[in-house]
Coordinates of C-alpha atoms in Angstrom, one line a residue:
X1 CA 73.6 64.6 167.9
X2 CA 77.2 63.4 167.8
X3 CA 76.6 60.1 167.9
X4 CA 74.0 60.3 164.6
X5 CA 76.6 62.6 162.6
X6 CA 79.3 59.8 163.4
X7 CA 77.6 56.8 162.7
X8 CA 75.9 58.5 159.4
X9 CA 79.5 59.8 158.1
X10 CA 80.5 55.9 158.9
X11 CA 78.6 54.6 156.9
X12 CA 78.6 56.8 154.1
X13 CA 82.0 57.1 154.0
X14 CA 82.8 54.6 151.2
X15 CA 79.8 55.6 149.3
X16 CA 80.0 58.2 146.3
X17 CA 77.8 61.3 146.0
X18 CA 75.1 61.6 145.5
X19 CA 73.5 59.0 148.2
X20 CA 71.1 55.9 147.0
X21 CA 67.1 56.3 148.2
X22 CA 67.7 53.6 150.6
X23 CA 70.3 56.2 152.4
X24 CA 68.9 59.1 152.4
X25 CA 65.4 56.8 153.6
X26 CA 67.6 55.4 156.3
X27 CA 68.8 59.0 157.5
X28 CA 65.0 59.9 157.5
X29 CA 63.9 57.1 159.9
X30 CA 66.7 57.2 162.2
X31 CA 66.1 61.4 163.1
X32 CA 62.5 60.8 163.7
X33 CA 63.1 57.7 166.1
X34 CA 65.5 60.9 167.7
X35 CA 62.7 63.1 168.0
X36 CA 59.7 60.8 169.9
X37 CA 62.3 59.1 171.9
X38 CA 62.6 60.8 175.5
X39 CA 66.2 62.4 176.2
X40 CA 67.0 65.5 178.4
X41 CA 66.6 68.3 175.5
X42 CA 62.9 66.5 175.1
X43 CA 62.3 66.8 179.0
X44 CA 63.5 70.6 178.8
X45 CA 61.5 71.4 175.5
X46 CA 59.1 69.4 175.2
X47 CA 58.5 65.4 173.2
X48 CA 57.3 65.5 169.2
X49 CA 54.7 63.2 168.5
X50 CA 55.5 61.0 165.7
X51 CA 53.3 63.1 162.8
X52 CA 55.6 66.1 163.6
X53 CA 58.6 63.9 163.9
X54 CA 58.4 62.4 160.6
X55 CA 57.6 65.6 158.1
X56 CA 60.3 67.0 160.2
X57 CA 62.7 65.1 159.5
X58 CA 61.8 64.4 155.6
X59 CA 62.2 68.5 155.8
X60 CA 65.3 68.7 157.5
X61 CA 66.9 65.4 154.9
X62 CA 65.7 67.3 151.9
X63 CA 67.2 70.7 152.9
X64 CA 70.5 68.6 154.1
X65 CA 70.7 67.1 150.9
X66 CA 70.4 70.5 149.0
X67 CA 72.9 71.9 150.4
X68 CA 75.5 69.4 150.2
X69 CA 74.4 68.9 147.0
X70 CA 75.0 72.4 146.0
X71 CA 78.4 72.3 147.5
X72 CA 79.4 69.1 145.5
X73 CA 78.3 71.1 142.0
X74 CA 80.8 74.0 142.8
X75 CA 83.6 71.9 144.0
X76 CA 83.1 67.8 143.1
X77 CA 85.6 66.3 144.9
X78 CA 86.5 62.5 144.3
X79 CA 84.6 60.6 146.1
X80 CA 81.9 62.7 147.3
X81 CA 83.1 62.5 151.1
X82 CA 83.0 66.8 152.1
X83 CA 79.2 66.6 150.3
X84 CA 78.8 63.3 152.4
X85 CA 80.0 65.5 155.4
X86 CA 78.2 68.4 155.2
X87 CA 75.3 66.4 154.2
X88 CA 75.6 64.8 158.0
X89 CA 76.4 68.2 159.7
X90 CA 73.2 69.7 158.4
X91 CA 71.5 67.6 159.5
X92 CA 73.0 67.4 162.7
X93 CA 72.4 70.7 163.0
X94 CA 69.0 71.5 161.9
X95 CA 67.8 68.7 164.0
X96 CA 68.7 70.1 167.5
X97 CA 66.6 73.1 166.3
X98 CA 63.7 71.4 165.7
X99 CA 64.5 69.4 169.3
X100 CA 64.9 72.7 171.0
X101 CA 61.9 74.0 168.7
X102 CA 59.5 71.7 171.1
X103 CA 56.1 70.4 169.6
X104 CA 54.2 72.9 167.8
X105 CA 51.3 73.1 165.1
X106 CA 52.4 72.0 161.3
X107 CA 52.4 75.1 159.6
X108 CA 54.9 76.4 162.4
X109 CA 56.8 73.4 162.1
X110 CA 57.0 74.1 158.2
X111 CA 58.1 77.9 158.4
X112 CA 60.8 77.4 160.8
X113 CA 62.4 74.2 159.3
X114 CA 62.2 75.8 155.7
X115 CA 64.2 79.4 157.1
X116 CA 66.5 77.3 158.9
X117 CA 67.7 75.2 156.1
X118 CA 67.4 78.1 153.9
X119 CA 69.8 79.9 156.5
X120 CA 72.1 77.4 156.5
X121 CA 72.7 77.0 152.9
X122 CA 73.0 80.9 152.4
X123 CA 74.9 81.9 155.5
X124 CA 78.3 79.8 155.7
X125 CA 81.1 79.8 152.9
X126 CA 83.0 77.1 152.7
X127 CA 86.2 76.7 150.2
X128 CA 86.9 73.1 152.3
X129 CA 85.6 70.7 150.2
X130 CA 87.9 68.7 147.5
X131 CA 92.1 68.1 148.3
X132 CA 93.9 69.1 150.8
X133 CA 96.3 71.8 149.3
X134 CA 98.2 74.6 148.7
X135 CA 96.9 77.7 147.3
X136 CA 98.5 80.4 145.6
X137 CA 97.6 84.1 145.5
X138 CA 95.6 83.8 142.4
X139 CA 93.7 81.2 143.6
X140 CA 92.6 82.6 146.7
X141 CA 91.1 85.7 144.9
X142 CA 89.1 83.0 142.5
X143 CA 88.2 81.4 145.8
X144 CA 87.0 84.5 147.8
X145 CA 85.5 86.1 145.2
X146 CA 82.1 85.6 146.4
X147 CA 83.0 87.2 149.0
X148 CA 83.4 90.3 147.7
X149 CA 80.1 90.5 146.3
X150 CA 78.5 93.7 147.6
X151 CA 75.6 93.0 150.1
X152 CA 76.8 89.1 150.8
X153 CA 75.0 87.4 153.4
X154 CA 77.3 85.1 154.6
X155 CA 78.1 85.2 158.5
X156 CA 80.4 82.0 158.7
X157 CA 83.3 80.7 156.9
X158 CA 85.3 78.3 156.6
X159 CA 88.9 78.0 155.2
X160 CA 90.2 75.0 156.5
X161 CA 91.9 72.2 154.5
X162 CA 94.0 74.4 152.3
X163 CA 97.0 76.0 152.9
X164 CA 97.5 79.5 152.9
X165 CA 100.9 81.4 152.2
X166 CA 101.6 84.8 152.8
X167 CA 100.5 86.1 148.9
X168 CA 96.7 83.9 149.1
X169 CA 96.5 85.3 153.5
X170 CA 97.4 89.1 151.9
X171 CA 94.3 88.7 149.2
X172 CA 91.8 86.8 152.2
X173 CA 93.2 90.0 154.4
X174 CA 91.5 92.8 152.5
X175 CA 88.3 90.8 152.0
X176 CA 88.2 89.5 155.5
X177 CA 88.4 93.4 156.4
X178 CA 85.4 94.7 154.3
X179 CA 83.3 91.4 156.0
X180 CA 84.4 90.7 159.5
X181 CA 81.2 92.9 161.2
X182 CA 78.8 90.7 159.8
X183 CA 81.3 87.3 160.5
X184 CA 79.6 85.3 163.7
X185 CA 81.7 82.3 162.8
X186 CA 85.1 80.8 161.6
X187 CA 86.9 78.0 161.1
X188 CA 90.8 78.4 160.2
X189 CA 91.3 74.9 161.2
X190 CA 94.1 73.3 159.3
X191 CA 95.1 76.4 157.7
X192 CA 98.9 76.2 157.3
X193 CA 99.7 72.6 156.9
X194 CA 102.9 71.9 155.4
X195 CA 104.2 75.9 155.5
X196 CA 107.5 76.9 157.5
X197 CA 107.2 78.0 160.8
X198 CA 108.2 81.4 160.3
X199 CA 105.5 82.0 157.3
X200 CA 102.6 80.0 159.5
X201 CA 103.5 82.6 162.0
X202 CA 103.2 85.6 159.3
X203 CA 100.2 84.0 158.2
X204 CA 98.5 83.8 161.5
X205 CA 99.0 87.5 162.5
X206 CA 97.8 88.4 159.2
X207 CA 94.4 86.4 159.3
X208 CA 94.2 87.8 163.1
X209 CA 94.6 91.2 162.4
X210 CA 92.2 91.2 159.7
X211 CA 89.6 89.5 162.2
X212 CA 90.7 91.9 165.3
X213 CA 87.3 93.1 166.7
X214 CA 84.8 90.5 165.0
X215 CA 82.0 89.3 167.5
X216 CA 82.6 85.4 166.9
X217 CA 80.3 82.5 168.5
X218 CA 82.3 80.5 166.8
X219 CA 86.2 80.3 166.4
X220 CA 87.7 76.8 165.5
X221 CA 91.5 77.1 165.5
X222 CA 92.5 73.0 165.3
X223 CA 95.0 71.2 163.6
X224 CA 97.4 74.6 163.3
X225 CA 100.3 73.0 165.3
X226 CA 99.8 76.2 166.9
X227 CA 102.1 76.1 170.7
X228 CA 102.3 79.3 172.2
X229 CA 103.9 81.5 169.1
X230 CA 100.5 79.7 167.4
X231 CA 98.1 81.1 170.2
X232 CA 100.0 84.7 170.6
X233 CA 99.8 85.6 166.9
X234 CA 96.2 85.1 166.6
X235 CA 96.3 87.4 169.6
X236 CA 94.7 90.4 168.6
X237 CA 91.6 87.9 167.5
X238 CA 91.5 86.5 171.1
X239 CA 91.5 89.5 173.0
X240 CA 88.6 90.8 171.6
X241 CA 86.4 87.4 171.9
X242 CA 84.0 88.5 174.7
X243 CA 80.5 86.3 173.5
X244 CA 82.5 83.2 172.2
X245 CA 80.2 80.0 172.4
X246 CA 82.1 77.6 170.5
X247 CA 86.0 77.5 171.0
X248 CA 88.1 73.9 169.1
X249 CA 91.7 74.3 169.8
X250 CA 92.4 70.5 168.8
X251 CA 95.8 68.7 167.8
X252 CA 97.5 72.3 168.2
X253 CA 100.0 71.6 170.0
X254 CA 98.9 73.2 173.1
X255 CA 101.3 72.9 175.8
X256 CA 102.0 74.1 179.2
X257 CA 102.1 77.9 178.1
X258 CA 100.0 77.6 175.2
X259 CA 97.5 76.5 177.3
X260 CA 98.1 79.4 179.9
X261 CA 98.6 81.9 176.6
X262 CA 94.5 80.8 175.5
X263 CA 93.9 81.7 179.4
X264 CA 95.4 85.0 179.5
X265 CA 94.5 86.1 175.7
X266 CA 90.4 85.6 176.0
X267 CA 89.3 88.2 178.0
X268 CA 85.8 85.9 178.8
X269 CA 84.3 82.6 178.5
X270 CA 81.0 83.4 180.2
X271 CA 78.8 82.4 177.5
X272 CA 81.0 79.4 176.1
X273 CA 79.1 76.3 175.5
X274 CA 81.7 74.2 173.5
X275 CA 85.3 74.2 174.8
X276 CA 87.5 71.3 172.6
X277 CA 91.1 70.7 173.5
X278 CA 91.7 67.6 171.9
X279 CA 95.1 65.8 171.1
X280 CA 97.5 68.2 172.8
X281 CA 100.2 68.1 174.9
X282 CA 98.8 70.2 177.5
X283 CA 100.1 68.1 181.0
X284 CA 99.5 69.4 184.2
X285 CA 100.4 72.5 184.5
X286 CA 98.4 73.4 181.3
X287 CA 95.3 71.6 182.9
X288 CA 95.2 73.8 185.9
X289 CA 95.1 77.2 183.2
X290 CA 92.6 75.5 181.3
X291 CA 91.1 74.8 184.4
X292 CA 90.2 78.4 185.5
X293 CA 88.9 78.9 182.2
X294 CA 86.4 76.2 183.1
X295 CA 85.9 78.1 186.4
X296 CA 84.4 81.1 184.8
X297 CA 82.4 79.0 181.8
X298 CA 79.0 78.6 183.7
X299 CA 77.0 77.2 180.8
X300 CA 79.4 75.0 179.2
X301 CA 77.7 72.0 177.7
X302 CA 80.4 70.3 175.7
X303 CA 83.9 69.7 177.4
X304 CA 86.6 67.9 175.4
X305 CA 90.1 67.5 176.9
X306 CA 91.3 63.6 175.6
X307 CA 94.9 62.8 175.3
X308 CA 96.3 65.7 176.6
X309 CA 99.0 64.2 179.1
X310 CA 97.2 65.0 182.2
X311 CA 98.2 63.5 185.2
X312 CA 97.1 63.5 189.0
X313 CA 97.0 67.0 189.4
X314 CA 96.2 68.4 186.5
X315 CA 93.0 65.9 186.9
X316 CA 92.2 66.7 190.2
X317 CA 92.1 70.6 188.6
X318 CA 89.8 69.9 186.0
X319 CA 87.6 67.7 187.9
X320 CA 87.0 70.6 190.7
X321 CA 87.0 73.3 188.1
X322 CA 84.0 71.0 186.4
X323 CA 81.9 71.6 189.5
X324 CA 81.3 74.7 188.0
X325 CA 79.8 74.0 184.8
X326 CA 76.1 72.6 186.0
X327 CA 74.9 72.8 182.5
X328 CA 77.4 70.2 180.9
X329 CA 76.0 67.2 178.6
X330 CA 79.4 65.7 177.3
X331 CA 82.3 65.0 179.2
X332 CA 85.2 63.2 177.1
X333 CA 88.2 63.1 179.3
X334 CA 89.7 60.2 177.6
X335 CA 93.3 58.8 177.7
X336 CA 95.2 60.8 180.0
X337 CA 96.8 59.3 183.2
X338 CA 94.3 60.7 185.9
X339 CA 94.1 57.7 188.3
X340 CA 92.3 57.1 191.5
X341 CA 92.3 60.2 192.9
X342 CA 91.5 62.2 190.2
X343 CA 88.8 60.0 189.6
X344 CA 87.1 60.4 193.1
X345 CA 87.4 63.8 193.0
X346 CA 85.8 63.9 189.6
X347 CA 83.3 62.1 191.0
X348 CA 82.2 64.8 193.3
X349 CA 81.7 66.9 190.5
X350 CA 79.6 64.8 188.8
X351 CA 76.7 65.2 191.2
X352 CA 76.3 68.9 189.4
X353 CA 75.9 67.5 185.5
X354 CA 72.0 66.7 186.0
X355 CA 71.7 67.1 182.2
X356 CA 74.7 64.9 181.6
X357 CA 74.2 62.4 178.2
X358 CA 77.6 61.5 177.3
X359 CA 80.5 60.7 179.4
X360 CA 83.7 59.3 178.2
X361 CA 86.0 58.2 180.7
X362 CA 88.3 55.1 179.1
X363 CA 91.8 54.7 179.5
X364 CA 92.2 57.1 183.1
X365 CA 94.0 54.5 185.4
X366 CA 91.0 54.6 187.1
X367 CA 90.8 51.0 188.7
X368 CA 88.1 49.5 191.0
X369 CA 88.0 52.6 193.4
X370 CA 87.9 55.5 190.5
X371 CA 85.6 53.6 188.7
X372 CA 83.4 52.7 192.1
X373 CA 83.5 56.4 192.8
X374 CA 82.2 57.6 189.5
X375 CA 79.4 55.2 189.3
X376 CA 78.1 56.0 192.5
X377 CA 78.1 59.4 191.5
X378 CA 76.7 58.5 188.0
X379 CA 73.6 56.6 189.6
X380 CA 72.6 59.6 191.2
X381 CA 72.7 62.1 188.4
X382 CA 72.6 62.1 185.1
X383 CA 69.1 60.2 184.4
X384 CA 69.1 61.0 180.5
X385 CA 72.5 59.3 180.1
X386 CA 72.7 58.0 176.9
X387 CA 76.8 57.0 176.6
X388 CA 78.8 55.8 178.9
X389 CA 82.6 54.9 178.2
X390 CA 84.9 52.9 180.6
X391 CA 87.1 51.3 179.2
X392 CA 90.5 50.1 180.0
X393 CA 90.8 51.6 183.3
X394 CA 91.5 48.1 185.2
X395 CA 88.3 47.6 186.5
X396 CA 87.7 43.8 188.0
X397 CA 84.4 42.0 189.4
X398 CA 85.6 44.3 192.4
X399 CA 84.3 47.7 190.9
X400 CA 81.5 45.8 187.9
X401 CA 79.2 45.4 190.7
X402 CA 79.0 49.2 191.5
X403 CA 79.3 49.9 187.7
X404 CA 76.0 47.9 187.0
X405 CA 74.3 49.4 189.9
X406 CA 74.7 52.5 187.7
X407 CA 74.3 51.0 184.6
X408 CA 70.8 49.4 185.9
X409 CA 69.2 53.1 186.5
X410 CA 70.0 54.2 183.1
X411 CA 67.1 53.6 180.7
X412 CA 67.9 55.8 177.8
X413 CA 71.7 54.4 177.8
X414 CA 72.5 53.6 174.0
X415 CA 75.8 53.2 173.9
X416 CA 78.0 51.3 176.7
X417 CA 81.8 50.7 176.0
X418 CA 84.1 48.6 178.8
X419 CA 86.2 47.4 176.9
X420 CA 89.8 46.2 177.7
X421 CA 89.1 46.0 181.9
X422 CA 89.2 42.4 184.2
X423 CA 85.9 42.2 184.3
X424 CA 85.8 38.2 184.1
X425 CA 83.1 36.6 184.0
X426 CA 82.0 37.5 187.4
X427 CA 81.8 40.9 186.7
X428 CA 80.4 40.0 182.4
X429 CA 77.1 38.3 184.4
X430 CA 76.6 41.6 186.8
X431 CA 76.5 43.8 183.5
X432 CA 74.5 41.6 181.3
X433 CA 71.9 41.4 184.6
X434 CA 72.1 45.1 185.0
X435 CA 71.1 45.8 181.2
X436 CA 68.7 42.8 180.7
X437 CA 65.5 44.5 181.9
X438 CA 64.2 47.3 179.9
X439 CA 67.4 49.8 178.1
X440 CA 65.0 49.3 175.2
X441 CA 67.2 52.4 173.3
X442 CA 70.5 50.4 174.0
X443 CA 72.0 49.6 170.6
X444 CA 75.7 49.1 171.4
X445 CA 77.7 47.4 173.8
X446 CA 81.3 46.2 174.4
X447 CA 82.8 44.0 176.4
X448 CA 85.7 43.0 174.5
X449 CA 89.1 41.3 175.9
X450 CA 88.1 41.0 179.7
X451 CA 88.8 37.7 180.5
X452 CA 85.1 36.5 179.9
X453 CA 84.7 32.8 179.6
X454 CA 81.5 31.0 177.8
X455 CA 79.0 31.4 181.1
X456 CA 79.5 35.2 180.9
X457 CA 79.9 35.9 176.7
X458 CA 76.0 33.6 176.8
X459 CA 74.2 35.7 179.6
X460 CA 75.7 39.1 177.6
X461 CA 74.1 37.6 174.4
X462 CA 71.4 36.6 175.9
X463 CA 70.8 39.9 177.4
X464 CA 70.6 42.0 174.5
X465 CA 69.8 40.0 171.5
X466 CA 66.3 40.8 172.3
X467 CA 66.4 44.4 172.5
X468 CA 64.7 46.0 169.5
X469 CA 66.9 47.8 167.5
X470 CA 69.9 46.5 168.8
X471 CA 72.9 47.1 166.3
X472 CA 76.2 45.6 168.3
X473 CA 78.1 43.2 170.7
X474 CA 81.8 43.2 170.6
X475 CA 83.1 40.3 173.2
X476 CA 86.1 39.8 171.0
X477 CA 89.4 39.5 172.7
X478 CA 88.1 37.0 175.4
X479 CA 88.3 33.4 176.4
X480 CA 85.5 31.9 175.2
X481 CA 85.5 28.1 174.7
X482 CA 84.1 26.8 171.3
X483 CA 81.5 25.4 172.7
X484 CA 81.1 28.6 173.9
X485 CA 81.6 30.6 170.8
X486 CA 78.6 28.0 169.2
X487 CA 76.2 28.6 172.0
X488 CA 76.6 32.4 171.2
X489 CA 76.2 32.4 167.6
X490 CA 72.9 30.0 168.2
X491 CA 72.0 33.1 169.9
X492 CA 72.4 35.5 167.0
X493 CA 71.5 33.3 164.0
X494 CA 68.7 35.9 162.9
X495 CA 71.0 38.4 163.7
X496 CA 74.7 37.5 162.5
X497 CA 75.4 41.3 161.8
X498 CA 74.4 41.9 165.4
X499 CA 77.4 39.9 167.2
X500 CA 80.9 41.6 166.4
X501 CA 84.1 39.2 165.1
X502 CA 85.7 37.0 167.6
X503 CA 88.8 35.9 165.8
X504 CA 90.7 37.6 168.5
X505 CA 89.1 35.1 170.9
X506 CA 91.2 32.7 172.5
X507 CA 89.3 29.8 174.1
X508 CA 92.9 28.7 175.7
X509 CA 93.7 32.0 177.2
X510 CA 95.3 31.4 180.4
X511 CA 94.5 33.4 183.7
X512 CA 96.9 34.2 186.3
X513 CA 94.2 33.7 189.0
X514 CA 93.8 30.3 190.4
X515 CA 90.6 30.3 190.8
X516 CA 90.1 31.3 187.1
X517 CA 91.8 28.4 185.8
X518 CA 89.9 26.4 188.0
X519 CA 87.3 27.4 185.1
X520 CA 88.7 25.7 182.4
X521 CA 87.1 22.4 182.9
X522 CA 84.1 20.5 181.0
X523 CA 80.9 21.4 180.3
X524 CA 79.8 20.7 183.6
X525 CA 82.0 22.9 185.8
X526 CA 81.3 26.1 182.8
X527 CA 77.1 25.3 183.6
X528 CA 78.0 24.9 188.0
X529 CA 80.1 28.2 187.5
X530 CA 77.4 30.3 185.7
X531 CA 74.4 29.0 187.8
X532 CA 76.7 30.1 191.0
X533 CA 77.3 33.8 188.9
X534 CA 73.7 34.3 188.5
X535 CA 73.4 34.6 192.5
X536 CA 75.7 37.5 192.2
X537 CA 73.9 40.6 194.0
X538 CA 74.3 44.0 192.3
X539 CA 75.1 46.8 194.9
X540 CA 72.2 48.7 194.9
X541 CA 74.0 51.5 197.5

């Protein structure tokens, strides 16, 4: 669902409220191509046939479009982008129910979509929409004030994107207190911005006192710059989280002790299913506490620990620790320094995440052996995988040939990213072979500033421009000849919008390798070079 709530939020994120027909029509046909194409909730739950699919999603647009409709007519913001945001969310949202929902008759189709969008407008208060900004005192009791109305059924809130100071956290204390048995969710995310230390702090303890005891499923905490005095004065609210589902701690600062401070603080993480530490300074030593969290969080579906400074052994933690959690669908350990050996041991892991969809693995250090290691393990798991991210780990021809082995057994892949490796054209031509056949759901791939020359940017085209629905090739950042740029655009000329720029391209990029600039001759050595490529075997063990 990520990866419909990003694109949609892309696209509409120029575009004022409320959305054109043409939108809204797009949004329609895109969720029902989600729910009659085969993924891993559909082989748990069941496949919609395309009848229940479309008044589905019609349902589920019209009840998304309420309610951020609703919000925008309470608090218009410029440009329409929170309505545009919870307009995507919502429908996000209501469409995994219907997913996990299964097939069923119409009218059971029509009762549970209608109490689910009616839940989700009526349930969740949200005072994030419109600036970012301070708020005083008086303005948080004109805020909150529907949530002092006697018999409210709201059981998630949302604060985030204004800043509270110690008058507006005193006036949300005493209304947070008469609520906080019925609250099941909460976002404080970005809570404090711009407020001296010392009064975040205050502010902090005051919110977690008044929540000390509430039964969360959901507790986001992100963009707080929290560190440990962050984490320990929200203390009181962490020690009693026992059912937590959902935990974001992102861009919080969370270092070494932070890290070990979230550890100690939540008593369990048994029935956690989202776990997002994104954007932290966490290193090492904060990997392996977050690491025995992941230990004891069985069902976790959704782990998120990118740019977080690990190295070796704070990899090597994790990647054990992840053994655990057989129920995961996305992994996104992106941009720390793991390297080889916390690949290959990552790798071992792997063969537990049967259910796995997305996996983001760029910028690791991985190189050919990681990478070898990781698809291997990939080939034999994970059939529903729908994303797969590689990119800039140093991977040459060496490790492609493993990589497409992988990539070759993935039918429902959509997305594939390798962006920034050595691939060459060597390895370009084992990729384009490996997805040419079938991947009928793939609809973006990149292969951009890898040393490709014309014979592998043509058989890349050539492999996907076919491919129905197919929405992307980036090969940008390569050294394609013009000649070789011409041959690719022939390619697309029904499709312009299909092929990515290539002013990046430069068709006299030198290669260190000999052989490689062996390469650069006339038309006749590019046509002998790829008709030697296409002889390239693809490691089938």
């Amino acid at each position: 669902m990520d990866s419909v709530t990003q694109s949609f939020q892309h696209r509409m994120s120029v575009k004022l409220w409320p959305p054109i027909q043409s939108t809204r029509l797009m949004l329609v046909e895109r969720m029902t191509k989600n729910f009659i194409t085969p993924s891993f909730i559909s082989r748990k739950y069941g496949l919609l046939n395309k009848e229940e699919a479309e008044e589905a999603a019609k349902k589920i647009e019209e009840m998304a479009f309420a309610a951020a409709n609703q919000h925008h007519e309470k608090e218009p913001d410029g440009d329409g982008s929170s309505a545009v945001q919870i307009y995507a969310k919502e429908s996000s949202r209501l469409m995994l129910e219907v997913l996990k929902g299964g097939p069923k008759t119409q009218e059971d189709e029509d009762v549970k979509t209608v109490d689910e969008g009616s839940a989700a407008v009526a349930n969740l208060f949200d005072i994030s929409g419109g600036r970012r900004e301070f708020i005083s005192g008086e303005e948080a009791e004109e805020l909150l004030k529907p949530l002092k109305v006697p018999g409210n059924s709201y059981t998630r809130i949302c604060f985030s994107n204004r800043s509270f100071g110690l008058d507006a956290a005193h006036v949300a204390k005493s209304i947070l207190l008469s609520i906080k048995g019925q609250l099941t969710g909460v976002d404080l995310s970005d809570c404090v911005a711009g407020r001296p230390e010392s009064e975040a702090l205050e502010v902090m303890g005051i919110f977690s006192l008044a929540l000390d005891g509430c039964n969360l499923r959901y507790l986001n905490l992100s963009n707080n710059a929290l560190g440990e005095k962050g984490v320990r004065a929200f203390g009181r609210l962490l020690k009693t989280q026992n059912i937590l589902e959902e935990l974001y701690l992102i861009n919080d600062g969370i270092s070494e002790e932070a890290a070990r401070a979230v550890c100690e603080l939540i008593p369990s993480t048994e029935k956690l299913k989202v776990l997002h530490f994104h954007n932290n300074m966490t290193g090492d030593e904060g990997a392996a506490a977050i690491a025995e969290m992941l230990k004891q969080s069985h069902l976790l579906e959704d782990f998120r620990c990118s740019s977080t400074r690990v190295g070796l052994e704070g990899g090597v933690a994790l990647a054990e620790a992840l053994g655990s959690c057989s129920h995961l669908r996305k992994l996104d350990l992106r941009d720390n320094m793991f390297g080889v050996e916390a690949g290959i041991a990552l790798s071992k892991s792997l063969f537990a995440f049967a259910g796995l969809t997305e996996v983001y693995l760029s910028y690791l250090n991985l190189e050919d052996e990681g990478a070898e290691a990781l698809a291997n393990a990939l080939k034999e798991s994970a059939p529903s995988l729908e994303i797969l991210d590689m990119a800039g780990n140093d991977i040459t021809a060496k490790g492609a040939s493993s990589l497409a082995a992988c990539i070759m057994e993935k039918q429902f892949l959509t997305n594939l990213n390798l962006a920034e490796n050595e691939l060459k054209d060597e390895g370009a031509i084992l990729i384009a072979k490996a997805i040419e056949d079938g991947h009928d759901q793939l609809n973006e791939v990149d292969l951009s500033t890898n040393a490709i020359r014309r014979a592998g940017a043509r058989l890349l085209a050539q492999a996907v421009v076919h491919k129905p629905g197919f929405k992307s090739l980036n090969i940008n950042g390569n050294y394609i000849s013009d000649e070789g740029i011409d041959e690719v655009k022939d390619i697309f000329k029904s499709l312009p919008d299909v092929l990515g720029k290539l002013d990046e391209n430069d068709p006299e990029g030198e290669d260190l390798d000999e052989d490689a600039r062996e390469e650069d001759g006339d038309v006749e050595d590019e046509d002998e070079l790829e008709s030697k490529l296409k002889g390239l075997e693809i490691k089938l063990e």
